[in-house]
């Protein structure tokens, strides 16, 4: 770490050529007899190891979630649920909150500790906001496309078990409501909620995959076919406005992100 | 409702600012702090006056409590922006700027204008840049068709600004291209 080098360089100069041995966190650890809870533990090392995998390209879990959150916000369709990523982050939030609780109840904590607690709490709130917004975005789409989801196994495979349950319940509830309030007084042939008459949009709300999205290529992408018959090959960093259907596969593989 | 109406069509500028605030900036701390593990990674230790890299949101927090100076990124100075503005006004394509320059510049001008050289001039330059680029993206509407529009070097805030209009325009163009057969069938 060059920062550390800078640091020792500075200490050396100030202390007249005596490189002071640096023992980060040692006083804090002694005072509490247990290791400093905010010290970067094994978790962080696991992440740094994970960073090498091709898919995530050096992203931390939080950065991945932010990317998936933005994809979800911009894509007209429901994207695959990020269950492991989400539960990993939720676990981490819980661990950080627990640590904060322990430190707060510790009367011997110093002012510096309080300051760190404040920063850690600020971050917890930021991450919570993103998690919440991500889940709410999915919930919104699930309620909007509930009927479509119940009949389409492909979408169901992209959702978690609870999300599927919610979709089914929502679809049943609205169906019952429509039937109770209007449909039962109509003649039987007109009671259907899943008609697809010609030349009119289907009654069931479908995701509009022709809606345009802004894509940003994270890597060099294989060529994709555009609606006008030509092909588009995006280099890394390329930004383009194109219908969602064109880049659907690239989004699923994480080669592009929606911005 | 699960997602408020205002958030359904587009992302809001504060949300973009939240995302941009995850980026790292260099600070000169005025307080010391041990290395601390956060959800986004471990930062520190802070040892004044050694420079350290921390996320922008944390730097903002420290700055507001007068516990650090923020080192502006190398693109946020008068010379660089002046050169970019000259290029912007003389050449047809968008000049290269960091993807989230607008958000970062706004945060820094808001909380750390005393760490920047000549913040008023910077504001003017950023505004001029914005207007020059805005005019170009409007011209880009000319080239819009139903399949693809390349927008190299457009920044995240600018994309967000043109999104509603461009997405709808493309939607209408798609309909015009896709519908003729259905339209014929209707009239016949």
Short mmCIF file of C-alpha atoms in Angstrom, two decimals:
data_model
loop_
_atom_site.label_atom_id
_atom_site.label_comp_id
_atom_site.label_asym_id
_atom_site.label_seq_id
_atom_site.Cartn_x
_atom_site.Cartn_y
_atom_site.Cartn_z
CA UNK A 1 0.00 0.00 0.00
CA UNK A 2 1.53 3.26 -1.05
CA UNK A 3 -0.59 5.10 1.49
CA UNK A 4 1.12 3.19 4.25
CA UNK A 5 4.46 4.00 2.72
CA UNK A 6 3.58 7.67 2.70
CA UNK A 7 2.61 7.37 6.30
CA UNK A 8 5.84 5.82 7.52
CA UNK A 9 7.77 8.22 5.32
CA UNK A 10 6.10 11.08 7.09
CA UNK A 11 6.64 9.69 10.58
CA UNK A 12 10.28 9.09 9.77
CA UNK A 13 10.78 12.67 8.74
CA UNK A 14 9.07 14.12 11.74
CA UNK A 15 10.73 11.87 14.25
CA UNK A 16 14.18 12.52 12.82
CA UNK A 17 14.93 9.30 10.99
CA UNK A 18 13.40 6.94 13.51
CA UNK A 19 10.81 4.84 11.76
CA UNK A 20 8.12 4.53 14.40
CA UNK A 21 6.63 1.06 14.58
CA UNK A 22 3.01 1.40 13.60
CA UNK A 23 0.52 -0.63 15.54
CA UNK A 24 -2.88 0.26 14.26
CA UNK A 25 -5.74 -0.53 16.64
CA UNK A 26 -3.46 -1.90 19.32
CA UNK A 27 -4.57 0.53 22.05
CA UNK A 28 -8.23 0.01 21.26
CA UNK A 29 -7.83 -3.73 21.35
CA UNK A 30 -6.09 -3.68 24.70
CA UNK A 31 -8.62 -1.44 26.29
CA UNK A 32 -11.52 -3.69 25.40
CA UNK A 33 -9.65 -6.97 25.79
CA UNK A 34 -11.50 -8.18 22.69
CA UNK A 35 -10.28 -7.35 19.20
CA UNK A 36 -11.63 -4.11 17.76
CA UNK A 37 -14.97 -5.09 16.23
CA UNK A 38 -14.63 -2.63 13.36
CA UNK A 39 -11.28 -4.01 12.33
CA UNK A 40 -11.46 -5.42 8.85
CA UNK A 41 -12.01 -9.07 9.54
CA UNK A 42 -12.14 -12.19 7.41
CA UNK A 43 -15.26 -10.94 5.61
CA UNK A 44 -13.34 -8.30 3.83
CA UNK A 45 -10.69 -10.75 2.77
CA UNK A 46 -13.34 -13.02 1.36
CA UNK A 47 -14.61 -10.14 -0.68
CA UNK A 48 -11.24 -9.20 -1.98
CA UNK A 49 -10.81 -12.81 -3.04
CA UNK A 50 -14.21 -12.74 -4.72
CA UNK A 51 -13.25 -9.64 -6.60
CA UNK A 52 -11.10 -11.68 -8.94
CA UNK A 53 -13.99 -13.67 -10.33
CA UNK A 54 -14.82 -12.63 -13.86
CA UNK A 55 -18.47 -11.82 -13.39
CA UNK A 56 -18.09 -9.19 -10.71
CA UNK A 57 -15.00 -7.45 -12.10
CA UNK A 58 -13.64 -6.14 -8.86
CA UNK A 59 -16.96 -4.95 -7.56
CA UNK A 60 -17.81 -5.11 -3.88
CA UNK A 61 -21.19 -6.67 -3.00
CA UNK A 62 -22.58 -3.20 -2.46
CA UNK A 63 -21.49 -2.05 -5.90
CA UNK A 64 -23.07 -5.18 -7.38
CA UNK A 65 -26.32 -4.44 -5.60
CA UNK A 66 -26.27 -0.84 -6.84
CA UNK A 67 -25.81 -2.13 -10.39
CA UNK A 68 -28.66 -4.63 -10.04
CA UNK A 69 -30.81 -1.96 -8.41
CA UNK A 70 -30.31 0.39 -11.36
CA UNK A 71 -30.88 -2.44 -13.87
CA UNK A 72 -34.10 -3.31 -12.11
CA UNK A 73 -35.22 0.31 -12.09
CA UNK A 74 -34.65 0.76 -15.81
CA UNK A 75 -35.60 -2.62 -17.24
CA UNK A 76 -39.24 -3.04 -18.24
CA UNK A 77 -39.13 -6.77 -17.38
CA UNK A 78 -38.46 -8.49 -14.04
CA UNK A 79 -34.78 -9.42 -13.78
CA UNK A 80 -33.39 -12.49 -11.97
CA UNK A 81 -33.56 -12.07 -8.21
CA UNK A 82 -30.18 -11.55 -6.50
CA UNK A 83 -30.93 -13.73 -3.49
CA UNK A 84 -27.41 -14.60 -2.33
CA UNK A 85 -26.11 -11.09 -2.85
CA UNK A 86 -29.05 -9.62 -0.96
CA UNK A 87 -28.93 -12.00 1.98
CA UNK A 88 -25.16 -11.54 2.21
CA UNK A 89 -25.60 -7.79 2.47
CA UNK A 90 -28.48 -8.08 4.93
CA UNK A 91 -26.29 -10.31 7.11
CA UNK A 92 -23.55 -7.74 6.92
CA UNK A 93 -25.95 -4.95 7.91
CA UNK A 94 -27.06 -7.04 10.88
CA UNK A 95 -23.47 -7.69 11.95
CA UNK A 96 -22.56 -4.01 11.68
CA UNK A 97 -25.66 -3.03 13.71
CA UNK A 98 -24.82 -5.60 16.38
CA UNK A 99 -21.30 -4.22 16.63
CA UNK A 100 -22.69 -0.72 16.96
CA UNK A 101 -24.99 -1.88 19.76
CA UNK A 102 -22.13 -3.52 21.64
CA UNK A 103 -19.91 -0.48 21.29
CA UNK A 104 -22.65 1.90 22.34
CA UNK A 105 -23.37 0.03 25.54
CA UNK A 106 -19.66 -0.01 26.33
CA UNK A 107 -19.04 2.93 28.71
CA UNK A 108 -15.31 2.93 28.05
CA UNK A 109 -15.66 3.83 24.38
CA UNK A 110 -13.77 6.96 23.42
CA UNK A 111 -14.90 9.93 21.40
CA UNK A 112 -13.14 8.50 18.38
CA UNK A 113 -15.21 5.34 18.77
CA UNK A 114 -18.39 7.39 18.82
CA UNK A 115 -17.31 9.05 15.66
CA UNK A 116 -16.70 5.71 13.99
CA UNK A 117 -20.06 4.46 15.23
CA UNK A 118 -21.71 7.47 13.62
CA UNK A 119 -20.00 6.80 10.29
CA UNK A 120 -20.85 3.11 10.38
CA UNK A 121 -24.48 3.91 11.16
CA UNK A 122 -24.61 6.41 8.32
CA UNK A 123 -23.43 3.72 5.96
CA UNK A 124 -25.93 1.20 7.31
CA UNK A 125 -28.72 3.66 6.53
CA UNK A 126 -27.39 4.23 3.02
CA UNK A 127 -27.23 0.50 2.30
CA UNK A 128 -30.67 -0.05 3.80
CA UNK A 129 -32.08 2.61 1.50
CA UNK A 130 -30.66 0.85 -1.55
CA UNK A 131 -31.87 -2.59 -0.42
CA UNK A 132 -35.33 -1.19 0.26
CA UNK A 133 -35.54 0.58 -3.06
CA UNK A 134 -34.42 -2.58 -4.88
CA UNK A 135 -37.04 -4.73 -3.18
CA UNK A 136 -39.76 -2.13 -3.71
CA UNK A 137 -38.96 -1.86 -7.40
CA UNK A 138 -39.39 -5.62 -7.77
CA UNK A 139 -42.57 -5.53 -5.72
CA UNK A 140 -43.99 -2.83 -7.97
CA UNK A 141 -43.30 -4.89 -11.10
CA UNK A 142 -44.64 -8.07 -9.50
CA UNK A 143 -47.93 -6.41 -8.65
CA UNK A 144 -48.13 -4.81 -12.06
CA UNK A 145 -47.51 -8.06 -13.96
CA UNK A 146 -49.10 -10.42 -11.41
CA UNK A 147 -51.43 -12.14 -13.86
CA UNK A 148 -48.73 -12.55 -16.45
CA UNK A 149 -46.37 -14.02 -13.85
CA UNK A 150 -48.85 -16.68 -12.73
CA UNK A 151 -49.03 -18.04 -16.28
CA UNK A 152 -45.39 -17.76 -17.25
CA UNK A 153 -42.88 -20.26 -15.84
CA UNK A 154 -39.93 -18.39 -17.32
CA UNK A 155 -40.56 -15.28 -15.23
CA UNK A 156 -41.26 -17.40 -12.17
CA UNK A 157 -37.80 -18.92 -12.45
CA UNK A 158 -36.37 -15.41 -12.05
CA UNK A 159 -38.22 -14.79 -8.80
CA UNK A 160 -37.79 -15.94 -5.22
CA UNK A 161 -40.36 -18.23 -3.57
CA UNK A 162 -41.88 -15.42 -1.52
CA UNK A 163 -42.12 -13.20 -4.57
CA UNK A 164 -43.97 -15.95 -6.44
CA UNK A 165 -46.37 -16.40 -3.55
CA UNK A 166 -47.00 -12.69 -3.47
CA UNK A 167 -47.68 -12.61 -7.20
CA UNK A 168 -50.17 -15.49 -6.98
CA UNK A 169 -51.96 -13.98 -3.99
CA UNK A 170 -52.11 -10.57 -5.65
CA UNK A 171 -53.49 -12.02 -8.87
CA UNK A 172 -56.15 -14.03 -7.03
CA UNK A 173 -57.15 -11.06 -4.90
CA UNK A 174 -57.59 -8.68 -7.83
CA UNK A 175 -59.42 -11.36 -9.84
CA UNK A 176 -61.85 -11.91 -7.00
CA UNK A 177 -62.33 -8.21 -6.55
CA UNK A 178 -63.06 -7.67 -10.24
CA UNK A 179 -65.46 -10.58 -10.22
CA UNK A 180 -67.31 -9.41 -7.12
CA UNK A 181 -67.60 -5.81 -8.21
CA UNK A 182 -68.26 -6.03 -11.98
CA UNK A 183 -67.73 -9.29 -13.79
CA UNK A 184 -70.43 -11.39 -12.15
CA UNK A 185 -73.10 -9.10 -13.53
CA UNK A 186 -71.76 -9.54 -17.08
CA UNK A 187 -72.78 -12.34 -19.46
CA UNK A 188 -70.56 -15.40 -18.98
CA UNK A 189 -68.54 -15.11 -22.25
CA UNK A 190 -67.38 -11.63 -21.30
CA UNK A 191 -66.10 -12.50 -17.86
CA UNK A 192 -62.61 -13.59 -18.91
CA UNK A 193 -59.61 -11.61 -17.72
CA UNK A 194 -57.11 -13.18 -20.08
CA UNK A 195 -58.58 -12.54 -23.51
CA UNK A 196 -56.17 -11.67 -26.29
CA UNK A 197 -58.36 -10.24 -29.04
CA UNK A 198 -56.79 -9.39 -32.39
CA UNK A 199 -55.53 -5.83 -33.06
CA UNK A 200 -56.06 -4.76 -29.45
CA UNK A 201 -53.49 -5.07 -26.70
CA UNK A 202 -53.97 -8.11 -24.51
CA UNK A 203 -55.93 -7.66 -21.28
CA UNK A 204 -53.07 -9.14 -19.30
CA UNK A 205 -50.41 -6.48 -18.66
CA UNK A 206 -47.17 -7.61 -20.29
CA UNK A 207 -43.71 -6.09 -19.86
CA UNK A 208 -43.05 -3.88 -22.87
CA UNK A 209 -39.73 -5.23 -24.03
CA UNK A 210 -39.56 -2.80 -26.93
CA UNK A 211 -39.19 0.08 -24.50
CA UNK A 212 -35.88 1.83 -25.02
CA UNK A 213 -33.19 1.71 -22.33
CA UNK A 214 -29.79 3.35 -21.99
CA UNK A 215 -27.09 0.69 -21.87
CA UNK A 216 -23.51 1.06 -20.80
CA UNK A 217 -21.16 -1.74 -21.85
CA UNK A 218 -19.05 -3.06 -18.96
CA UNK A 219 -16.95 -5.27 -21.23
CA UNK A 220 -16.56 -5.74 -24.97
CA UNK A 221 -19.84 -7.35 -25.96
CA UNK A 222 -20.63 -9.92 -28.63
CA UNK A 223 -22.65 -8.45 -31.52
CA UNK A 224 -26.40 -8.12 -31.03
CA UNK A 225 -29.08 -7.86 -33.69
CA UNK A 226 -30.97 -4.58 -33.93
CA UNK A 227 -34.62 -4.33 -34.98
CA UNK A 228 -33.68 -2.77 -38.32
CA UNK A 229 -31.64 -5.85 -39.24
CA UNK A 230 -28.14 -4.47 -38.67
CA UNK A 231 -25.89 -5.65 -35.87
CA UNK A 232 -24.34 -3.67 -33.08
CA UNK A 233 -21.09 -4.55 -31.42
CA UNK A 234 -20.47 -2.57 -28.27
CA UNK A 235 -16.98 -1.95 -26.98
CA UNK A 236 -16.29 -1.49 -23.33
CA UNK A 237 -17.58 1.89 -22.14
CA UNK A 238 -19.96 2.33 -25.07
CA UNK A 239 -23.28 4.00 -24.25
CA UNK A 240 -26.31 3.40 -26.38
CA UNK A 241 -30.06 3.91 -26.45
CA UNK A 242 -31.77 0.83 -27.77
CA UNK A 243 -34.90 -1.29 -27.19
CA UNK A 244 -34.66 -3.54 -24.13
CA UNK A 245 -35.27 -6.70 -26.17
CA UNK A 246 -31.98 -6.12 -28.04
CA UNK A 247 -29.81 -6.16 -24.93
CA UNK A 248 -31.88 -8.51 -22.75
CA UNK A 249 -29.32 -11.32 -22.94
CA UNK A 250 -26.39 -8.97 -22.32
CA UNK A 251 -28.09 -7.58 -19.20
CA UNK A 252 -28.78 -11.10 -17.94
CA UNK A 253 -25.11 -12.01 -18.38
CA UNK A 254 -23.98 -8.82 -16.68
CA UNK A 255 -22.02 -7.65 -19.72
CA UNK A 256 -23.89 -4.38 -19.85
CA UNK A 257 -25.56 -2.28 -17.21
CA UNK A 258 -28.57 -0.04 -17.62
CA UNK A 259 -27.96 3.60 -16.75
CA UNK B 1 -47.88 1.83 -3.37
CA UNK B 2 -44.67 -0.08 -3.59
CA UNK B 3 -43.01 2.48 -5.84
CA UNK B 4 -44.17 6.11 -5.88
CA UNK B 5 -45.34 7.44 -9.23
CA UNK B 6 -42.43 9.87 -9.43
CA UNK B 7 -39.90 7.04 -9.26
CA UNK B 8 -41.46 4.74 -11.84
CA UNK B 9 -40.25 6.27 -15.06
CA UNK B 10 -36.80 7.39 -14.11
CA UNK B 11 -34.18 7.64 -11.43
CA UNK B 12 -34.07 10.92 -9.53
CA UNK B 13 -30.99 13.16 -9.29
CA UNK B 14 -30.67 12.59 -5.50
CA UNK B 15 -30.50 8.85 -6.15
CA UNK B 16 -27.76 9.42 -8.71
CA UNK B 17 -25.95 11.52 -6.13
CA UNK B 18 -26.25 8.66 -3.65
CA UNK B 19 -24.64 6.30 -6.16
CA UNK B 20 -21.91 8.78 -7.06
CA UNK B 21 -21.15 9.25 -3.36
CA UNK B 22 -19.79 5.69 -3.25
CA UNK B 23 -16.84 6.83 -5.34
CA UNK B 24 -13.55 7.32 -3.57
CA UNK B 25 -12.02 10.76 -3.08
CA UNK B 26 -8.77 11.79 -1.53
CA UNK B 27 -8.88 13.74 1.70
CA UNK B 28 -6.43 15.31 4.10
CA UNK B 29 -7.83 14.31 7.49
CA UNK B 30 -7.70 16.68 10.46
CA UNK B 31 -8.57 13.94 12.97
CA UNK B 32 -7.09 10.51 13.33
CA UNK B 33 -9.09 7.33 13.15
CA UNK B 34 -8.18 3.66 13.17
CA UNK B 35 -8.77 1.52 10.11
CA UNK B 36 -12.46 0.74 10.15
CA UNK B 37 -14.41 -1.96 8.33
CA UNK B 38 -17.46 -0.69 6.47
CA UNK B 39 -19.91 -2.57 4.33
CA UNK B 40 -18.32 -1.18 1.18
CA UNK B 41 -14.81 -1.99 2.37
CA UNK B 42 -12.26 -1.01 4.99
CA UNK B 43 -11.00 2.56 5.08
CA UNK B 44 -8.32 4.31 7.01
CA UNK B 45 -6.37 4.59 9.15
CA UNK B 46 -6.62 8.38 9.12
CA UNK B 47 -3.41 10.01 10.31
CA UNK B 48 -3.29 13.76 9.81
CA UNK B 49 -1.93 15.08 7.56
CA UNK B 50 -1.44 11.97 5.43
CA UNK B 51 -3.76 11.79 2.45
CA UNK B 52 -6.26 8.97 2.47
CA UNK B 53 -8.92 7.67 0.10
CA UNK B 54 -12.45 7.32 1.45
CA UNK B 55 -15.91 7.32 -0.15
CA UNK B 56 -17.35 10.68 -1.07
CA UNK B 57 -20.27 10.37 1.38
CA UNK B 58 -17.83 9.89 4.24
CA UNK B 59 -15.69 12.78 3.07
CA UNK B 60 -18.82 14.98 2.93
CA UNK B 61 -19.68 13.92 6.45
CA UNK B 62 -16.19 14.68 7.76
CA UNK B 63 -16.00 17.93 5.84
CA UNK B 64 -19.29 19.20 7.29
CA UNK B 65 -17.85 18.57 10.76
CA UNK B 66 -14.64 20.36 9.70
CA UNK B 67 -12.60 17.21 10.23
CA UNK B 68 -10.95 17.05 6.80
CA UNK B 69 -10.02 18.86 3.63
CA UNK B 70 -11.11 17.26 0.38
CA UNK B 71 -8.53 17.02 -2.39
CA UNK B 72 -10.47 17.84 -5.57
CA UNK B 73 -10.22 15.20 -8.33
CA UNK B 74 -7.80 16.08 -11.13
CA UNK B 75 -10.59 17.05 -13.52
CA UNK B 76 -12.21 19.58 -11.20
CA UNK B 77 -10.05 22.62 -11.86
CA UNK B 78 -10.32 25.69 -14.04
CA UNK B 79 -7.66 24.72 -16.61
CA UNK B 80 -9.04 21.26 -17.29
CA UNK B 81 -12.64 22.38 -17.59
CA UNK B 82 -11.66 25.37 -19.74
CA UNK B 83 -9.85 23.06 -22.11
CA UNK B 84 -12.86 20.70 -22.21
CA UNK B 85 -15.22 23.60 -22.82
CA UNK B 86 -13.08 24.79 -25.73
CA UNK B 87 -13.18 21.29 -27.17
CA UNK B 88 -16.89 20.99 -26.50
CA UNK B 89 -17.71 24.14 -28.42
CA UNK B 90 -15.36 23.48 -31.33
CA UNK B 91 -15.99 19.79 -32.01
CA UNK B 92 -19.17 17.97 -32.86
CA UNK B 93 -18.79 15.02 -30.46
CA UNK B 94 -19.10 15.00 -26.67
CA UNK B 95 -15.76 15.48 -24.96
CA UNK B 96 -14.57 12.93 -22.43
CA UNK B 97 -15.54 13.60 -18.83
CA UNK B 98 -15.96 11.25 -15.88
CA UNK B 99 -19.29 9.40 -16.06
CA UNK B 100 -20.60 10.94 -12.85
CA UNK B 101 -18.83 14.30 -13.06
CA UNK B 102 -22.00 16.35 -12.57
CA UNK B 103 -22.93 14.67 -9.29
CA UNK B 104 -19.42 14.72 -7.86
CA UNK B 105 -18.89 18.34 -8.88
CA UNK B 106 -22.17 19.37 -7.29
CA UNK B 107 -21.42 17.65 -3.99
CA UNK B 108 -17.93 19.12 -3.83
CA UNK B 109 -19.07 22.62 -4.75
CA UNK B 110 -21.80 22.39 -2.13
CA UNK B 111 -19.80 21.17 0.84
CA UNK B 112 -16.16 21.83 0.04
CA UNK B 113 -16.04 25.00 -2.05
CA UNK B 114 -13.26 26.32 0.22
CA UNK B 115 -11.07 23.37 -0.81
CA UNK B 116 -11.48 24.22 -4.49
CA UNK B 117 -9.59 26.91 -6.31
CA UNK B 118 -11.87 29.56 -7.71
CA UNK B 119 -15.22 27.81 -7.09
CA UNK B 120 -17.24 30.56 -8.78
CA UNK B 121 -15.30 30.20 -12.01
CA UNK B 122 -15.76 26.42 -11.74
CA UNK B 123 -19.52 26.88 -11.42
CA UNK B 124 -19.58 29.06 -14.54
CA UNK B 125 -17.51 26.57 -16.51
CA UNK B 126 -19.65 23.62 -15.44
CA UNK B 127 -22.78 25.51 -16.42
CA UNK B 128 -21.33 26.43 -19.81
CA UNK B 129 -20.26 22.85 -20.36
CA UNK B 130 -23.70 21.64 -19.43
CA UNK B 131 -25.37 24.01 -21.87
CA UNK B 132 -23.01 23.16 -24.70
CA UNK B 133 -23.57 19.45 -24.15
CA UNK B 134 -27.31 19.87 -23.75
CA UNK B 135 -27.50 21.56 -27.14
CA UNK B 136 -25.62 18.63 -28.66
CA UNK B 137 -27.88 16.02 -27.14
CA UNK B 138 -30.88 17.90 -28.51
CA UNK B 139 -29.29 17.82 -31.95
CA UNK B 140 -28.80 14.10 -31.42
CA UNK B 141 -32.57 13.70 -31.49
CA UNK B 142 -32.27 14.16 -35.26
CA UNK B 143 -30.46 10.86 -35.57
CA UNK B 144 -32.94 8.94 -33.45
CA UNK B 145 -34.51 5.93 -35.13
CA UNK B 146 -36.35 2.89 -33.82
CA UNK B 147 -33.34 0.65 -33.29
CA UNK B 148 -30.27 2.31 -31.80
CA UNK B 149 -28.63 5.59 -30.93
CA UNK B 150 -25.02 5.71 -29.78
CA UNK B 151 -24.24 8.33 -27.18
CA UNK B 152 -20.52 8.08 -26.44
CA UNK B 153 -19.22 10.05 -23.44
CA UNK B 154 -22.62 11.13 -22.26
CA UNK B 155 -22.65 11.41 -18.48
CA UNK B 156 -25.12 9.81 -16.10
CA UNK B 157 -26.91 13.03 -15.19
CA UNK B 158 -27.29 14.01 -18.84
CA UNK B 159 -28.71 10.60 -19.69
CA UNK B 160 -31.20 10.98 -16.88
CA UNK B 161 -32.17 14.38 -18.19
CA UNK B 162 -32.91 13.27 -21.74
CA UNK B 163 -34.34 9.89 -20.74
CA UNK B 164 -38.09 10.55 -20.65
CA UNK B 165 -38.17 12.36 -23.97
CA UNK B 166 -35.81 10.02 -25.84
CA UNK B 167 -37.39 6.83 -24.53
CA UNK B 168 -40.84 8.01 -25.54
CA UNK B 169 -39.70 9.20 -28.93
CA UNK B 170 -38.09 5.85 -29.60
CA UNK B 171 -41.26 4.11 -28.44
CA UNK B 172 -43.31 6.07 -30.96
CA UNK B 173 -40.82 5.39 -33.75
CA UNK B 174 -40.96 1.68 -32.88
CA UNK B 175 -44.73 1.74 -33.14
CA UNK B 176 -44.61 3.50 -36.48
CA UNK B 177 -42.26 0.88 -37.88
CA UNK B 178 -43.98 -2.13 -36.35
CA UNK B 179 -47.60 -1.20 -36.87
CA UNK B 180 -48.01 -0.69 -40.66
CA UNK B 181 -49.32 -4.20 -41.32
CA UNK B 182 -51.72 -4.04 -38.37
CA UNK B 183 -52.79 -0.58 -39.51
CA UNK B 184 -53.49 -1.85 -43.03
CA UNK B 185 -55.50 -4.74 -41.66
CA UNK B 186 -57.53 -2.32 -39.61
CA UNK B 187 -58.46 -0.04 -42.48
CA UNK B 188 -59.17 -2.80 -44.99
#
